[in-house]
Short mmCIF file of C-alpha atoms in Angstrom, two decimals:
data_model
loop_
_atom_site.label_atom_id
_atom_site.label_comp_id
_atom_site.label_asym_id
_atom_site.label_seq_id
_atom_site.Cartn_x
_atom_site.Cartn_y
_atom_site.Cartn_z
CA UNK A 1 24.78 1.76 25.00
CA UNK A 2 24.82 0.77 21.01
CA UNK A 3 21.15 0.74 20.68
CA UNK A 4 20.95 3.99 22.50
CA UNK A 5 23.76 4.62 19.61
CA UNK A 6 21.38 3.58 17.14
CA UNK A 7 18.39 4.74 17.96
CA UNK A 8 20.19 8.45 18.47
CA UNK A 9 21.27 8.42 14.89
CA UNK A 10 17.80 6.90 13.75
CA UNK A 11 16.52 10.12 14.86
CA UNK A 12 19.12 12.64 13.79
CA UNK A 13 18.59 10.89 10.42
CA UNK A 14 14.51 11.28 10.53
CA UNK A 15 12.67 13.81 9.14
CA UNK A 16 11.19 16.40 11.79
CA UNK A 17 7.83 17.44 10.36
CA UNK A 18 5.59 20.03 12.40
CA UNK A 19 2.64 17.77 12.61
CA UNK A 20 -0.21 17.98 14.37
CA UNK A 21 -1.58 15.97 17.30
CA UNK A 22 -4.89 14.19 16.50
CA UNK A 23 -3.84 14.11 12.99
CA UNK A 24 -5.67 11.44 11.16
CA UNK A 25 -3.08 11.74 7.76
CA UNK A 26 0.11 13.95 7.91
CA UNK A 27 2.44 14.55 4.87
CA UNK A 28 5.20 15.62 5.24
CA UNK A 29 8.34 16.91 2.45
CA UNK A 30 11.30 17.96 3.50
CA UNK A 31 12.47 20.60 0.73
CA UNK A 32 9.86 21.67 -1.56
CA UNK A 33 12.44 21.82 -4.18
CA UNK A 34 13.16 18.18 -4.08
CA UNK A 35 9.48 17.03 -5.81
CA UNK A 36 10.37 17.34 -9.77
CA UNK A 37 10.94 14.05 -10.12
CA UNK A 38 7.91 12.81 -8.15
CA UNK A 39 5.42 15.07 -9.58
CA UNK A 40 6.94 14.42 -13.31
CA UNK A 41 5.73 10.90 -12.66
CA UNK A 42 2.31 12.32 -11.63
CA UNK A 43 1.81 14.59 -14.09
CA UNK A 44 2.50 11.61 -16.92
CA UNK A 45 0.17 9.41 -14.44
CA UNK A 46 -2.47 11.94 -14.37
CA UNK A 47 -3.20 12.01 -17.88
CA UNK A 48 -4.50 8.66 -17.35
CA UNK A 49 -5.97 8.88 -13.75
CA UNK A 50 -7.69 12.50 -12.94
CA UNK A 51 -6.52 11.57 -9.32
CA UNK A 52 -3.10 11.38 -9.66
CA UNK A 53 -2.40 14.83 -11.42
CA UNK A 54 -0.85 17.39 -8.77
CA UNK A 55 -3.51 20.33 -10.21
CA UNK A 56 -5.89 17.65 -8.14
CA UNK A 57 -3.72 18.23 -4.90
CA UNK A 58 -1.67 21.31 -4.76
CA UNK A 59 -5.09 22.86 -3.37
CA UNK A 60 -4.73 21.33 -0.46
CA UNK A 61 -0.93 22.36 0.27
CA UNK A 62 -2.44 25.33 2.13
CA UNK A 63 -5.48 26.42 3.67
CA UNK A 64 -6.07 29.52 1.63
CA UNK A 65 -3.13 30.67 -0.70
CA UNK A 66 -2.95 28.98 -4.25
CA UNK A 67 0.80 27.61 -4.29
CA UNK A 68 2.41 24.84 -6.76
CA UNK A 69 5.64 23.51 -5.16
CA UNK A 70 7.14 22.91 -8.92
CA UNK A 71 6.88 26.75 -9.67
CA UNK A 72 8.97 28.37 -7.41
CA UNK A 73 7.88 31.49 -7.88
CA UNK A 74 4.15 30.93 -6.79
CA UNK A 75 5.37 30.43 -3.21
CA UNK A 76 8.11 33.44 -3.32
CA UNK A 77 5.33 35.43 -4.86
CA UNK A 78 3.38 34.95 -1.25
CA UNK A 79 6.36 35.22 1.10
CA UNK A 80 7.11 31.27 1.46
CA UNK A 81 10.56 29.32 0.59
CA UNK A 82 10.43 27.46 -2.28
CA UNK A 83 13.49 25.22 -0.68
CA UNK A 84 11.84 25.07 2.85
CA UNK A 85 9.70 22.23 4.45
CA UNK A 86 5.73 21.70 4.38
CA UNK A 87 3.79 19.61 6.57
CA UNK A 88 0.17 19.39 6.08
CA UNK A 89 -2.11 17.51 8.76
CA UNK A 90 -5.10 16.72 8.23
CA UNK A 91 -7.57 16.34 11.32
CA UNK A 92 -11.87 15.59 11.46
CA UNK A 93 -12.34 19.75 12.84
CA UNK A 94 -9.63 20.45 9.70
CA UNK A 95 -6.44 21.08 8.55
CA UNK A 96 -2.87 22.82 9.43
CA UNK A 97 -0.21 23.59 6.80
CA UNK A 98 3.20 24.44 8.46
CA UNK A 99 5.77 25.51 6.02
CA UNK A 100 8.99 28.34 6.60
CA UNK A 101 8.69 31.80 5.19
CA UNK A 102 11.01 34.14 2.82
CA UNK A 103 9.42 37.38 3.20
CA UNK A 104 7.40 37.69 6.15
CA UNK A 105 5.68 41.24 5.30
CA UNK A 106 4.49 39.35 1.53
CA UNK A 107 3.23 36.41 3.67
CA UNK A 108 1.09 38.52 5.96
CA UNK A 109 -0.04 41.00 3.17
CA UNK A 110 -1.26 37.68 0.76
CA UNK A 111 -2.62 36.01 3.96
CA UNK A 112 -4.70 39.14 4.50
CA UNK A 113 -6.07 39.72 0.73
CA UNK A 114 -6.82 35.68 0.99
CA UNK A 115 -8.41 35.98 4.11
CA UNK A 116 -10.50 39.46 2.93
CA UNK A 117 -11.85 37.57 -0.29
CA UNK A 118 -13.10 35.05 1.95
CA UNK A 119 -15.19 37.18 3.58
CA UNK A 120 -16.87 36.87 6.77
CA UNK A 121 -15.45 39.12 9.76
CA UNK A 122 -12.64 41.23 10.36
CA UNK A 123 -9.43 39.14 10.99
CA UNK A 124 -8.09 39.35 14.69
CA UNK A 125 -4.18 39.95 15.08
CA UNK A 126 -2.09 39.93 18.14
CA UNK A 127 1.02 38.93 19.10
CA UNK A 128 1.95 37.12 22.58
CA UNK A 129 5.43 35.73 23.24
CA UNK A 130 7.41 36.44 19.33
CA UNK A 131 3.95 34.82 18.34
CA UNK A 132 1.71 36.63 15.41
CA UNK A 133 -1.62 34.88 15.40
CA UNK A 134 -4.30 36.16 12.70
CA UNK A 135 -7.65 34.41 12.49
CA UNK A 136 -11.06 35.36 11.64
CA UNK A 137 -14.04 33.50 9.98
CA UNK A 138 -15.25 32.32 6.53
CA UNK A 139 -18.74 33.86 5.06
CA UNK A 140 -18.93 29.89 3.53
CA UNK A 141 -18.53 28.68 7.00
CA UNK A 142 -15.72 27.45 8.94
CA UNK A 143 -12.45 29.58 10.13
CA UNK A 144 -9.06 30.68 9.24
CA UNK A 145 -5.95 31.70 10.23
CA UNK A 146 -2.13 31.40 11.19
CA UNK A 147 0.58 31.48 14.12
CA UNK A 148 4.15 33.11 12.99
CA UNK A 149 7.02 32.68 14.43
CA UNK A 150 10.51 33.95 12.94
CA UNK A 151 10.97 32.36 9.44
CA UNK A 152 8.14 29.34 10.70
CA UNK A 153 4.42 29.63 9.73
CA UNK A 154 0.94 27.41 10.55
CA UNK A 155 -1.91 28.23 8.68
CA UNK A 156 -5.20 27.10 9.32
CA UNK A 157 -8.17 26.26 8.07
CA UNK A 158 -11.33 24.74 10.34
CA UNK A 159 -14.81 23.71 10.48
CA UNK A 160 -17.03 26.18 12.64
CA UNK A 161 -16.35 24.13 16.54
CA UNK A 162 -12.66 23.52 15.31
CA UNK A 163 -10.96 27.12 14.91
CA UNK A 164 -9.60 27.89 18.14
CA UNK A 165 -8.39 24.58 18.77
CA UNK A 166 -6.65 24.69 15.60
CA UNK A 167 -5.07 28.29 15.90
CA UNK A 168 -4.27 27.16 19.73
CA UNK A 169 -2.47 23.68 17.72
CA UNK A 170 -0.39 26.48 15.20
CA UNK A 171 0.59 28.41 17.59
CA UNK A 172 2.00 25.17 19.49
CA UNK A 173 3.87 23.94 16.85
CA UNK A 174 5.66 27.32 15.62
CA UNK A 175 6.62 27.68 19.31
CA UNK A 176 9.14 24.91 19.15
CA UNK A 177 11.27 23.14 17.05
CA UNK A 178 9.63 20.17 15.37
CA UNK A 179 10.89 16.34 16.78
CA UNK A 180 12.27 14.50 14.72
CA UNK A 181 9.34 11.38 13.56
CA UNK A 182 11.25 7.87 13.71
CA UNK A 183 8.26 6.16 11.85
CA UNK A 184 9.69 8.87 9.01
CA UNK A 185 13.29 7.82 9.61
CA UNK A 186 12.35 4.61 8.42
CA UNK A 187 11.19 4.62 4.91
CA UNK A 188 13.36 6.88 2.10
CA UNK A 189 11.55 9.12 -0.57
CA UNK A 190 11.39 13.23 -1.11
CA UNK A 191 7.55 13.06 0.41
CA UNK A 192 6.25 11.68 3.24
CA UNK A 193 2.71 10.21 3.88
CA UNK A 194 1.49 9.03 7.28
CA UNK A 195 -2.37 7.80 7.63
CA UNK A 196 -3.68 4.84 9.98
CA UNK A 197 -1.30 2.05 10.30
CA UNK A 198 1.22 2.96 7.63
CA UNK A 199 3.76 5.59 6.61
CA UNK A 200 4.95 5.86 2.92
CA UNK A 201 7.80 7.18 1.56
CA UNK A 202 7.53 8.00 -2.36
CA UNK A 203 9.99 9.42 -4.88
CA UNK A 204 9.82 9.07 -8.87
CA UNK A 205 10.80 10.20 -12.20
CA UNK A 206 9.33 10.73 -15.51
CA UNK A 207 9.16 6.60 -15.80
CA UNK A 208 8.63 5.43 -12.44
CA UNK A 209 7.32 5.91 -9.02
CA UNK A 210 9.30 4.27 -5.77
CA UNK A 211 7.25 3.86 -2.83
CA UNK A 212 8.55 2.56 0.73
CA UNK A 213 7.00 1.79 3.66
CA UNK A 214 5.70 0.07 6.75
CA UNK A 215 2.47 -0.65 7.52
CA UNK A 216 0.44 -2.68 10.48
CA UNK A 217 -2.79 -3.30 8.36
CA UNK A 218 -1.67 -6.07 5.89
CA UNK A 219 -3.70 -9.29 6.59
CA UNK A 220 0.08 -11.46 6.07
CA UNK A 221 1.87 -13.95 7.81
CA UNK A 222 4.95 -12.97 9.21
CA UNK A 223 8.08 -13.22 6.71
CA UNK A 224 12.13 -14.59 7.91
CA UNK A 225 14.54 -14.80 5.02
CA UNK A 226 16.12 -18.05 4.30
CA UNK A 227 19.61 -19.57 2.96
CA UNK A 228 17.87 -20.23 -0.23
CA UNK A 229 14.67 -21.17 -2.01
CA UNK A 230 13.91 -23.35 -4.62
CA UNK A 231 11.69 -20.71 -6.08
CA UNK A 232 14.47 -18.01 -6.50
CA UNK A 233 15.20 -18.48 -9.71
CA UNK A 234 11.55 -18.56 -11.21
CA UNK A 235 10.47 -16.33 -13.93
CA UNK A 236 7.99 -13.93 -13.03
CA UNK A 237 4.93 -14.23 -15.47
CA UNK A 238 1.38 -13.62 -15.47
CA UNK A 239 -0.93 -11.47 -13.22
CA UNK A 240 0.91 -11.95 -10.05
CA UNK A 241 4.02 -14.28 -9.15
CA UNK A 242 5.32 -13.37 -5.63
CA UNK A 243 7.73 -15.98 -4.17
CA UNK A 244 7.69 -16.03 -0.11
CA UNK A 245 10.06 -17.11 2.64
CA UNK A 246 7.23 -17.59 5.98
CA UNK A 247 8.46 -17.41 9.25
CA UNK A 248 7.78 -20.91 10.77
CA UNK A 249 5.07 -19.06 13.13
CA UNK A 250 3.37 -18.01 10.45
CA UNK A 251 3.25 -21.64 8.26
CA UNK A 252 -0.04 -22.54 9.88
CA UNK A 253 -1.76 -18.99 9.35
CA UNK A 254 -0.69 -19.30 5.79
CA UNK A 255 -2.15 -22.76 5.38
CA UNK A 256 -5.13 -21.97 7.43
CA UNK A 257 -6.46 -18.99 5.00
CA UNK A 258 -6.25 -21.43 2.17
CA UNK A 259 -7.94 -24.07 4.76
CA UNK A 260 -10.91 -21.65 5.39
CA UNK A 261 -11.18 -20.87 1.51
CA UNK A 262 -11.41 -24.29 0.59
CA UNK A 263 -14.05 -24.93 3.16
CA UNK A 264 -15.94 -22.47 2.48
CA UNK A 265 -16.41 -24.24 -0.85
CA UNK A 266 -17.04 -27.78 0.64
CA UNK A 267 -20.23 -27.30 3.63
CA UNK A 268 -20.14 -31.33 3.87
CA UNK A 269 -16.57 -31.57 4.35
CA UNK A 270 -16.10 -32.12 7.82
CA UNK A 271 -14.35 -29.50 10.00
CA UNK A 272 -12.33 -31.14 12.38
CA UNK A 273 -10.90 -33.78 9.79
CA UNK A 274 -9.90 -30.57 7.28
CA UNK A 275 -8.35 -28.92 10.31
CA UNK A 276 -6.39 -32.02 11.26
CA UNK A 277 -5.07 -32.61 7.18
CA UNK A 278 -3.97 -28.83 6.96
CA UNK A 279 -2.69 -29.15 10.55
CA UNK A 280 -0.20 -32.22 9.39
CA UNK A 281 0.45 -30.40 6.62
CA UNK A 282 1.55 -27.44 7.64
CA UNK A 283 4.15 -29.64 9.92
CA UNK A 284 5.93 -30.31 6.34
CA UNK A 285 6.46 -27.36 5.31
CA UNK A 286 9.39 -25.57 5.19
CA UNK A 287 8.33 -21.62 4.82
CA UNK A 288 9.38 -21.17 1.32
CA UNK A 289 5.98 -20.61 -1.14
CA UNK A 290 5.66 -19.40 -4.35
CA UNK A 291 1.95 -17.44 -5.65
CA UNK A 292 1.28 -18.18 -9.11
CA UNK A 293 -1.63 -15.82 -10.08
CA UNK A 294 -2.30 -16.33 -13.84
CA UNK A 295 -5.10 -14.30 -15.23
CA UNK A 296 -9.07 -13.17 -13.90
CA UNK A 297 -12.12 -15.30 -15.73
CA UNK A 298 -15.06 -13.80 -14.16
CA UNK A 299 -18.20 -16.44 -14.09
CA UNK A 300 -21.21 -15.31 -12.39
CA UNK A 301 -21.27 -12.68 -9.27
CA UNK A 302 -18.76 -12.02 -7.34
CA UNK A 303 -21.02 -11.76 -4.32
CA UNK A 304 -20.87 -15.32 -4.30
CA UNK A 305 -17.68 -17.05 -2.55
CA UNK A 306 -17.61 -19.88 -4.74
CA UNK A 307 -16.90 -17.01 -7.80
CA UNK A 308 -14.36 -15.04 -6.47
CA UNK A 309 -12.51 -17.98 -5.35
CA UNK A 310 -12.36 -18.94 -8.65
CA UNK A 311 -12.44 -15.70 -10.40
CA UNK A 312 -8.28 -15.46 -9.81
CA UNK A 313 -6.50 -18.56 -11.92
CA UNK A 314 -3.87 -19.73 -9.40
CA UNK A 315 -1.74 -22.04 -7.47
CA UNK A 316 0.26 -22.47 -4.61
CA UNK A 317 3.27 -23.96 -4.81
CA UNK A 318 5.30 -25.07 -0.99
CA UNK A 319 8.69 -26.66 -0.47
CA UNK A 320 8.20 -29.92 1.59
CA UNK A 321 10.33 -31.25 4.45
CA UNK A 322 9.81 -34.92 3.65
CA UNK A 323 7.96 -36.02 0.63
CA UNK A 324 7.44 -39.35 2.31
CA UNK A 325 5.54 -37.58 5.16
CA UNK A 326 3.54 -35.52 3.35
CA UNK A 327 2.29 -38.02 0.75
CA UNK A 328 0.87 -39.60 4.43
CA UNK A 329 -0.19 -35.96 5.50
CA UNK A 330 -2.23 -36.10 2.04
CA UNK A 331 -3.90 -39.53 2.65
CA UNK A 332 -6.91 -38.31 4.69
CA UNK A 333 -7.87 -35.82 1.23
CA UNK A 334 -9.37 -38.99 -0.38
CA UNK A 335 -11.86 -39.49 2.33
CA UNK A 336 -13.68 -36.17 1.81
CA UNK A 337 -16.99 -35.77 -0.44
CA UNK A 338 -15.88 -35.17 -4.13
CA UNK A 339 -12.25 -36.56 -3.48
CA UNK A 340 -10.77 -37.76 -6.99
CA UNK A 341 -7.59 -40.04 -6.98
CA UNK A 342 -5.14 -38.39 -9.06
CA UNK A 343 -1.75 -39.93 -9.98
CA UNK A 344 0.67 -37.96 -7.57
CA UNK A 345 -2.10 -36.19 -5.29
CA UNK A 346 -5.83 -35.26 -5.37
CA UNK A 347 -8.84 -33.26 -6.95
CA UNK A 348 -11.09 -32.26 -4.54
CA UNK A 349 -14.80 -31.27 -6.00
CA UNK A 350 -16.39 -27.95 -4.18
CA UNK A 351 -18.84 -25.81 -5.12
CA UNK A 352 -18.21 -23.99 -8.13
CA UNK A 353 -15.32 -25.87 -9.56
CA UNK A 354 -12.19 -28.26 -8.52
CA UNK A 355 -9.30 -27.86 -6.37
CA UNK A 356 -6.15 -29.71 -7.04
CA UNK A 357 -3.63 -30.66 -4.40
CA UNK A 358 -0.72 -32.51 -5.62
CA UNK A 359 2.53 -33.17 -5.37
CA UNK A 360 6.10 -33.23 -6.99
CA UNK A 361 8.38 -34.85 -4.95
CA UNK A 362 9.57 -31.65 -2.48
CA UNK A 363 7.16 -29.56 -3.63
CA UNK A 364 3.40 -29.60 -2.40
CA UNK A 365 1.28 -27.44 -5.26
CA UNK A 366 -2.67 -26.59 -5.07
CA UNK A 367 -4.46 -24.69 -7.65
CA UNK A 368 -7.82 -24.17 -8.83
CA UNK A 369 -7.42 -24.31 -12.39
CA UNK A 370 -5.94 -27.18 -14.47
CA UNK A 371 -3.61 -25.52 -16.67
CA UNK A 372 -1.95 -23.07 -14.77
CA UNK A 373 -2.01 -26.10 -11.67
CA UNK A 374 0.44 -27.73 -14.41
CA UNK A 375 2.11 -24.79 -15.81
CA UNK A 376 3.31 -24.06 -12.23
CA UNK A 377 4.75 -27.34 -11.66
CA UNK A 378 6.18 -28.18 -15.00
CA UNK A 379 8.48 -24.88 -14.01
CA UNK A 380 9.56 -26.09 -10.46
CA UNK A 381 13.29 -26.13 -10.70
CA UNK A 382 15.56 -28.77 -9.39
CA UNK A 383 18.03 -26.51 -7.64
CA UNK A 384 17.68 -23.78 -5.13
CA UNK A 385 18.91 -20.39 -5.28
CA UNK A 386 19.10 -17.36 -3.22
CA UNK A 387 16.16 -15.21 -2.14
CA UNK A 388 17.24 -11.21 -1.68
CA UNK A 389 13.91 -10.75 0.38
CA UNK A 390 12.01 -12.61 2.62
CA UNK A 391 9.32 -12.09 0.14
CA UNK A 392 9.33 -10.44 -3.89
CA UNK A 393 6.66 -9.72 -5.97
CA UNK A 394 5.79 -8.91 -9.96
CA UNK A 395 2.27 -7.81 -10.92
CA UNK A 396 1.95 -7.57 -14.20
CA UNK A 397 -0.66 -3.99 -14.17
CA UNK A 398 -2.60 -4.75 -17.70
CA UNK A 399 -3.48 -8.20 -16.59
CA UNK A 400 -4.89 -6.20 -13.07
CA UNK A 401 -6.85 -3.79 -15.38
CA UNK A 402 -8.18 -6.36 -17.52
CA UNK A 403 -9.27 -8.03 -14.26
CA UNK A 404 -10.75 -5.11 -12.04
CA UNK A 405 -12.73 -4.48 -14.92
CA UNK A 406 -14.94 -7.42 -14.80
CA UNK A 407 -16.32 -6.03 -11.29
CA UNK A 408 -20.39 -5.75 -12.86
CA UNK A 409 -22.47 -3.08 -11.74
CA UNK A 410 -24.85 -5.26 -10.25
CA UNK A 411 -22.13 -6.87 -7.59
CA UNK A 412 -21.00 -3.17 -6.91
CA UNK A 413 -24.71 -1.93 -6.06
CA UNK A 414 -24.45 -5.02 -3.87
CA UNK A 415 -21.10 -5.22 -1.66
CA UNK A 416 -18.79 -2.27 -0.20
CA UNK A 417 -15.57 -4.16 -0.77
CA UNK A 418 -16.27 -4.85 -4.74
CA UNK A 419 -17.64 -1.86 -4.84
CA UNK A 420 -14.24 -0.42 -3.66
CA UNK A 421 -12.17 -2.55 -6.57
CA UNK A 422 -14.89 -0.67 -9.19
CA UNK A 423 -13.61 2.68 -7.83
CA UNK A 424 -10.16 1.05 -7.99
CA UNK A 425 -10.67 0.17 -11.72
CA UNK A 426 -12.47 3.03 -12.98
CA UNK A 427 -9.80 5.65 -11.06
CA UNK A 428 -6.49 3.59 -11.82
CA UNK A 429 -8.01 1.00 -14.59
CA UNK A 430 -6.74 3.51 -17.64
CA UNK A 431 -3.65 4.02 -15.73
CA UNK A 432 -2.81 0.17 -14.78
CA UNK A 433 -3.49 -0.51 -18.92
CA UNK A 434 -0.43 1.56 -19.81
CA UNK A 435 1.79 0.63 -17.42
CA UNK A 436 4.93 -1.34 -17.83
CA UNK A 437 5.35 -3.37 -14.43
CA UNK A 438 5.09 -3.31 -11.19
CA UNK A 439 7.63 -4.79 -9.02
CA UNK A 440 8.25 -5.14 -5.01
CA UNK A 441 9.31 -6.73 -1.74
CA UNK A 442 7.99 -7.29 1.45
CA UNK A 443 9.89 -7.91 5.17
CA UNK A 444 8.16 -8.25 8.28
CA UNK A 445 8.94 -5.46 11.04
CA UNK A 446 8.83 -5.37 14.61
CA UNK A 447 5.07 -6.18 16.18
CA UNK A 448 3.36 -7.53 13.52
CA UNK A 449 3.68 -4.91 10.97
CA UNK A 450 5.46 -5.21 7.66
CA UNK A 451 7.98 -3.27 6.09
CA UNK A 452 7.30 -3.24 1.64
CA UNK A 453 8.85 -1.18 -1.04
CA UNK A 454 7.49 -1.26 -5.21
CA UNK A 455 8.42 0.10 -8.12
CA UNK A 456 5.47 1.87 -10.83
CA UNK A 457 7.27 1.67 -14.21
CA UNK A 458 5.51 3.33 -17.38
CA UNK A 459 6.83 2.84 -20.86
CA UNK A 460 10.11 5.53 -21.83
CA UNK A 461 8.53 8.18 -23.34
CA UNK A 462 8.42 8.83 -26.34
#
């Protein structure tokens, strides 16, 4: 009875966007007259990424009329509410804007100037069951149209196969009321953005954008907030410095990326003896982590493993059960090729530098670069302190801009994924270097997905 409770008022709480079915990407925003704050962020964004400015999206509010949701009196001037709802989905045979009307007459005499100027043939009207449907076809290709119902409207615009499927979808969804979307219901913000595995809320201000969200796609071990963490109390510095509380099903997967990294590096270390270390020490390991990401040092291509492993100056730091057991869990380090002695762990020698595991009394730390290796435990604290989230982040944007830019040409022409971080640098890269901070946390969600929220903050304006 009380989750039926819960789950009714999860629903009454969720926004009800008219969204297609088959929609690859939907957004969704509730009152058109709610986005000054979010698109003042964008517009101050956009002067430093093209992609960000809303002249780059308001295009796509609607098939064929030219609106901009931050002048009312673009949309009033075409018969639409400038304090009603738009939902725009986006499918592969095109796209369906649903929004609410003002002036009915002024929508359907601007829909049919739009739809004369894009030539092609005569538009078809009729009207079936309080439904208006207009649609006709584009001289450039493709179709166009829209289902009205009362004060509701879905316009249309297709590819040449997908226009009667698409007016048939319109006049489906101004035929009922839209359901409320729990995924929606979920995340806060003034805009909503559903595509693949995640759904983003986002709201902002002249200084800041707030994003929150849930997404399935994040390659992370699941998260459980604990009592306390001896990392709590940390100062964020450098590139990245995210402090984690792992849920104890995910302690192995954790351990086991860095396992695969490091043997990656190290072809004559043998498997099953690497497997059986991490394995013990995993056992040790309480949950709580801490990712110390100092600075990017680029040396040689990136196409090679060895490179981007050590590309990203870092260290790991892990609270230990028993320091006892995992000084014994550590033992079996010192029989693999390029094992160093060191005086409270090991340096393990792999292609393209050295990885340090030590360790400082309940803490287990491994790092692939000297200083920040020591930097990172000369800041360990004694004393525990409370965690808020199951996991926090601080990226420090300047440091990620100085970084992404170190992606050479040649490694781009060479690999999709760096190739992607070029496009990443070159979009955002101007952006990212005037940026203030950017700050977040992370919970895991119900099957495997994981529920984040961050903060964008630019410098106060001057």
């Amino acid at each position: 009875m009380l989750s039926s409770l819960v789950l009714a008022a999860t629903l009454a709480a969720a926004p009800a966007p008219r969204s297609a079915a088959q929609a690859q990407t939907v957004v969704h925003v509730p009152k058109l007259d709610a986005l000054a704050g979010l698109t003042a962020f964008l517009e101050r964004a956009g002067t430093h990424a093209a992609l960000l400015r809303p002249a780059a999206w308001r295009a796509e509010l609607h098939p064929f009329l030219t609106i901009d949701p931050t002048k009312p009196e673009t949309l009033t001037a075409v018969g639409l509410d400038p304090a009603g709802p738009a939902t725009v989905s986006l499918r592969t045979d095109g796209r369906v804007s649903c929004m609410r009307v003002s002036d009915a007459k002024v929508f359907q005499a601007k829909a049919a100037e739009a739809m004369t100027q894009a030539g092609g043939e005569a538009a078809k009207s009729a009207t079936s069951k309080g439904v208006t449907t207009v649609s006709t076809t584009r001289s450039a290709g493709g179709a166009m149209g829209y289902a009205l119902k009362g004060s509701d409207v879905c316009a249309y615009g297709a590819t040449d196969e997908g226009g009667a499927a698409l007016l048939k979808e319109s006049v489906k969804l101004v035929g009922k009321a839209p359901a409320a979307d729990a995924r929606l219901g979920k995340v806060a913000g003034v805009a909503f953005l559903a595509t693949g595995g995640a759904v983003l809320g986002l709201d902002g201000n002249a200084t800041g954008l707030k994003v929150d969200g849930t997404t399935t796609k994040l390659p992370l071990p699941p998260f459980q907030a604990k009592a306390a963490s001896p990392y709590a109390a940390m100062k964020p510095e450098g590139l990245l410095f995210s402090r984690v509380a792992v849920a104890p099903a995910g302690v192995s997967q954790a351990v086991g990326s860095l396992r695969a990294n490091i043997q990656a590096l190290c072809a004559t270390c043998p498997k099953e003896q690497v497997q059986a270390t991490t394995d013990a020490v995993a056992k040790q390991l309480t949950g709580n982590m801490l990712v110390s990401m100092s600075n990017v040092q680029v040396r040689g291509s990136l196409r090679a493993p060895e490179a981007r492993f050590f590309a990203v100056k870092q260290a790991l730091a892990a609270e230990v059960k028993d320091a006892a057991a995992m000084k014994n869990a550590l033992e079996p380090l010192g029989k693999l090729p390029g094992a160093k002695a060191l005086e409270d762990g090991w340096a393990l020698t792999v292609k393209g530098g050295t990885v340090q595991v030590r360790q400082k009394g309940k803490h287990l730390v491994v790092g692939n670069d000297d200083a920040v290796t020591q930097a990172t435990m000369a800041a360990l604290p004694e004393t525990t302190a409370k965690l808020e989230r199951a996991a926090d982040f601080s990226l420090d944007p300047k440091l990620l801009a100085r970084g992404l830019s170190q992606v050479s040409l040649a490694d781009v022409l060479s690999d999709e994924n760096l190739a992607a971080m070029f496009a990443v640098s070159s979009e955002l890269g101007p952006l990212l270097a005037r940026s203030e901070r950017i700050t977040g946390w992370l919970d895991s969600a119900p099957g495997g997905a994981h529920r984040f929220s961050f903060d964008w903050t630019l410098p106060e304006s001057k």
